[in-house]
């Protein structure tokens, strides 16, 4: 309850920070301002900062005892789209918008860091992984390729994402993977075109496409039973 009281007392300040991040969105691997601002705030709590891991990514480490380390991870990037909300704190950068909630994720991480920094001595260090380029699916890979887990060796790593469909105050979780990743699959189908009045002279391209979608979905579902999938036609 003390932590809840602290959060309530800090509510307006944390909301203002979230709105500051919201107004300054940056897309994948361009998160220079975001990385500077967030790392500066975490440094002010006594965290040791390791910059330029996976480009604009970084790790902030809050010291602790000799016990196992724990890592918490946030994403930092926005989406390449214009904001048309009309909010007072709307994006100040055309073609950039925090439409997926990463501005909130960063402030949740920061609030957690503040609570831990102001609490009892930690049994082990806590690493705050600040990842670029989540939206493109390349940021985590870039950080690991750049030696992320040579830099740190957490016994447990926790990721999180806002979930607007849950009731207010509810936190949902599970051990192992949760939510969906994505795969890109491309097909090139060749056939004879024609006129709708004479379909017998045309290749059944849409039937072939539909069959490919079904077969691919069945294959993915067989390999990864919990996977959701979607197809787009360009």
Coordinates of C-alpha atoms in Angstrom, one line a residue:
X1 CA 0.0 0.0 0.0
X2 CA 3.0 2.3 0.6
X3 CA 3.9 1.9 -3.1
X4 CA 0.4 2.7 -4.2
X5 CA 0.3 5.8 -2.0
X6 CA 3.6 6.9 -3.6
X7 CA 2.2 6.3 -7.1
X8 CA -0.9 8.4 -6.3
X9 CA 1.3 11.2 -4.9
X10 CA 3.4 11.1 -8.1
X11 CA 0.5 10.8 -10.5
X12 CA 0.6 14.3 -12.0
X13 CA 4.3 14.3 -12.5
X14 CA 4.4 10.9 -14.1
X15 CA 1.5 11.8 -16.4
X16 CA 3.4 15.0 -17.4
X17 CA 6.4 12.8 -18.3
X18 CA 4.4 10.5 -20.3
X19 CA 2.9 13.4 -22.2
X20 CA 6.4 14.8 -22.8
X21 CA 7.5 11.5 -24.4
X22 CA 4.2 11.4 -26.4
X23 CA 4.9 14.8 -27.8
X24 CA 8.4 13.8 -29.0
X25 CA 8.0 10.5 -30.8
X26 CA 10.9 8.9 -32.7
X27 CA 10.7 5.8 -35.0
X28 CA 12.9 2.8 -35.1
X29 CA 16.7 3.4 -34.6
X30 CA 16.1 7.2 -34.6
X31 CA 15.4 7.4 -30.8
X32 CA 18.1 9.9 -30.0
X33 CA 16.1 12.4 -28.0
X34 CA 14.2 9.6 -26.3
X35 CA 17.3 7.7 -25.4
X36 CA 19.0 10.9 -24.0
X37 CA 16.0 11.9 -22.0
X38 CA 15.2 8.5 -20.5
X39 CA 18.8 7.6 -19.8
X40 CA 19.3 11.0 -18.1
X41 CA 16.3 10.4 -15.8
X42 CA 17.6 6.9 -14.9
X43 CA 21.1 8.2 -14.3
X44 CA 19.7 10.7 -11.9
X45 CA 18.4 7.7 -9.8
X46 CA 21.9 6.3 -9.4
X47 CA 21.8 3.9 -12.4
X48 CA 24.9 3.1 -14.4
X49 CA 24.2 3.7 -18.0
X50 CA 25.6 1.7 -21.0
X51 CA 24.7 3.5 -24.2
X52 CA 24.7 2.5 -27.8
X53 CA 23.7 -1.1 -27.5
X54 CA 21.9 -1.9 -30.7
X55 CA 22.1 1.6 -32.0
X56 CA 20.0 3.9 -29.9
X57 CA 19.3 1.2 -27.2
X58 CA 20.9 1.3 -23.8
X59 CA 20.9 -0.5 -20.4
X60 CA 20.6 1.3 -17.0
X61 CA 21.8 -0.7 -14.0
X62 CA 20.6 0.0 -10.5
X63 CA 23.3 -1.5 -8.2
X64 CA 22.4 -4.2 -5.6
X65 CA 24.0 -7.0 -3.6
X66 CA 25.6 -10.2 -4.8
X67 CA 22.2 -11.9 -5.4
X68 CA 20.8 -12.8 -8.9
X69 CA 20.2 -9.9 -11.3
X70 CA 16.8 -9.1 -12.6
X71 CA 16.0 -7.2 -15.9
X72 CA 13.0 -5.1 -16.9
X73 CA 12.6 -4.1 -20.5
X74 CA 10.8 -1.3 -22.2
X75 CA 10.5 -0.3 -25.9
X76 CA 11.1 3.3 -26.9
X77 CA 10.0 3.7 -30.6
X78 CA 6.9 5.3 -32.1
X79 CA 5.0 4.5 -35.3
X80 CA 5.5 6.3 -38.7
X81 CA 2.1 8.0 -38.8
X82 CA 0.6 11.4 -38.3
X83 CA -1.3 12.2 -35.1
X84 CA -4.7 13.7 -35.6
X85 CA -6.0 13.6 -32.0
X86 CA -5.9 17.3 -31.4
X87 CA -4.6 16.7 -27.9
X88 CA -2.6 19.5 -26.2
X89 CA 0.4 17.1 -25.9
X90 CA 0.0 15.6 -29.4
X91 CA 3.1 14.8 -31.5
X92 CA 5.2 17.7 -32.5
X93 CA 6.9 15.7 -35.2
X94 CA 5.0 15.2 -38.5
X95 CA 4.8 11.5 -39.5
X96 CA 5.6 10.3 -36.0
X97 CA 3.2 9.2 -33.3
X98 CA 3.3 7.2 -30.1
X99 CA 0.2 5.2 -31.2
X100 CA 1.2 1.9 -29.5
X101 CA 1.8 3.1 -25.9
X102 CA 5.6 3.0 -25.7
X103 CA 5.5 6.5 -24.1
X104 CA 3.6 4.9 -21.3
X105 CA 5.9 1.9 -21.1
X106 CA 8.9 4.1 -20.6
X107 CA 7.3 6.0 -17.7
X108 CA 6.2 2.7 -16.1
X109 CA 9.8 1.6 -16.2
X110 CA 11.0 4.9 -14.8
X111 CA 8.4 4.8 -11.9
X112 CA 9.5 1.2 -11.1
X113 CA 13.2 2.4 -11.0
X114 CA 12.3 5.3 -8.7
X115 CA 10.5 2.9 -6.3
X116 CA 13.4 0.5 -6.3
X117 CA 16.0 3.3 -5.9
X118 CA 14.2 4.8 -3.0
X119 CA 13.4 1.5 -1.2
X120 CA 15.5 -1.0 0.8
X121 CA 18.9 -2.2 -0.4
X122 CA 18.4 -4.6 -3.4
X123 CA 19.6 -8.2 -3.0
X124 CA 20.9 -8.1 -6.6
X125 CA 21.3 -5.5 -9.4
X126 CA 18.3 -4.5 -11.5
X127 CA 18.9 -3.9 -15.2
X128 CA 16.6 -1.7 -17.2
X129 CA 16.8 -2.6 -20.8
X130 CA 15.6 0.2 -23.1
X131 CA 15.1 -1.2 -26.6
X132 CA 14.8 0.6 -29.9
X133 CA 12.9 -0.5 -32.9
X134 CA 10.3 -2.8 -31.4
X135 CA 7.8 -1.9 -34.1
X136 CA 10.0 -3.2 -36.9
X137 CA 10.9 -6.4 -35.0
X138 CA 14.6 -5.6 -35.3
X139 CA 15.5 -3.8 -32.1
X140 CA 15.8 -6.8 -29.8
X141 CA 17.9 -8.7 -32.3
X142 CA 20.2 -5.6 -32.8
X143 CA 20.8 -5.3 -29.0
X144 CA 21.6 -9.0 -28.6
X145 CA 23.9 -8.9 -31.7
X146 CA 25.6 -5.9 -30.0
X147 CA 26.4 -7.9 -26.9
X148 CA 23.5 -7.1 -24.6
X149 CA 23.8 -10.4 -22.7
X150 CA 27.5 -10.1 -22.6
X151 CA 27.0 -6.9 -20.8
X152 CA 24.4 -8.2 -18.3
X153 CA 23.4 -11.7 -17.2
X154 CA 19.9 -11.5 -15.6
X155 CA 18.4 -14.6 -13.9
X156 CA 15.0 -13.3 -15.0
X157 CA 13.9 -10.8 -17.5
X158 CA 10.4 -9.2 -17.5
X159 CA 8.7 -7.5 -20.5
X160 CA 5.3 -5.9 -20.5
X161 CA 2.9 -4.1 -22.8
X162 CA -0.3 -2.1 -22.2
X163 CA -3.5 -4.0 -23.0
X164 CA -6.4 -1.6 -23.3
X165 CA -9.0 -4.5 -23.3
X166 CA -8.3 -5.4 -19.7
X167 CA -10.3 -3.7 -16.9
X168 CA -8.6 -0.8 -15.1
X169 CA -6.4 -2.1 -12.3
X170 CA -6.0 -5.7 -13.8
X171 CA -2.5 -7.0 -14.6
X172 CA -2.3 -10.2 -16.7
X173 CA 0.7 -12.3 -17.2
X174 CA 2.1 -15.8 -17.8
X175 CA 5.4 -17.6 -17.8
X176 CA 7.0 -17.8 -21.3
X177 CA 5.9 -16.0 -24.5
X178 CA 2.8 -13.9 -24.5
X179 CA 1.1 -11.8 -27.2
X180 CA 2.1 -12.2 -30.9
X181 CA 5.2 -11.8 -33.0
X182 CA 4.9 -11.6 -36.7
X183 CA 6.3 -13.3 -39.8
X184 CA 6.4 -12.0 -43.3
X185 CA 5.7 -14.4 -46.1
X186 CA 5.7 -13.6 -49.8
X187 CA 4.1 -15.4 -52.7
X188 CA 4.3 -14.8 -56.4
X189 CA 1.5 -16.3 -58.3
X190 CA 1.5 -16.3 -62.1
X191 CA -1.5 -16.9 -64.3
X192 CA -3.6 -15.8 -67.2
X193 CA -5.7 -12.8 -66.8
X194 CA -9.0 -12.2 -68.6
X195 CA -12.5 -10.6 -68.4
X196 CA -15.1 -11.3 -65.8
X197 CA -17.5 -12.3 -68.5
X198 CA -15.3 -15.2 -69.6
X199 CA -13.9 -16.6 -66.4
X200 CA -13.3 -20.0 -68.0
X201 CA -10.4 -18.4 -69.9
X202 CA -8.7 -17.0 -66.7
X203 CA -6.4 -18.7 -64.2
X204 CA -8.1 -19.1 -60.8
X205 CA -5.6 -16.8 -59.1
X206 CA -7.8 -15.9 -56.1
X207 CA -8.7 -19.5 -55.5
X208 CA -5.0 -20.3 -55.5
X209 CA -4.3 -17.4 -53.1
X210 CA -7.1 -18.6 -50.8
X211 CA -5.7 -22.1 -50.8
X212 CA -2.2 -20.9 -50.0
X213 CA -3.5 -18.8 -47.1
X214 CA -5.3 -21.8 -45.6
X215 CA -2.3 -24.1 -46.1
X216 CA 0.1 -21.6 -44.6
X217 CA -2.2 -21.0 -41.7
X218 CA -2.5 -24.7 -41.0
X219 CA 1.3 -25.1 -41.2
X220 CA 2.0 -22.2 -38.8
X221 CA -0.7 -23.4 -36.4
X222 CA 0.8 -26.9 -36.4
X223 CA 4.3 -25.5 -35.6
X224 CA 3.2 -22.8 -33.1
X225 CA -0.3 -23.6 -31.6
X226 CA -0.6 -20.3 -29.8
X227 CA 0.3 -18.2 -32.9
X228 CA -2.2 -15.8 -34.4
X229 CA -1.6 -14.9 -38.1
X230 CA -2.9 -12.5 -40.6
X231 CA -2.4 -11.9 -44.3
X232 CA -2.4 -8.7 -46.3
X233 CA -2.7 -8.3 -50.1
X234 CA -0.6 -5.6 -51.7

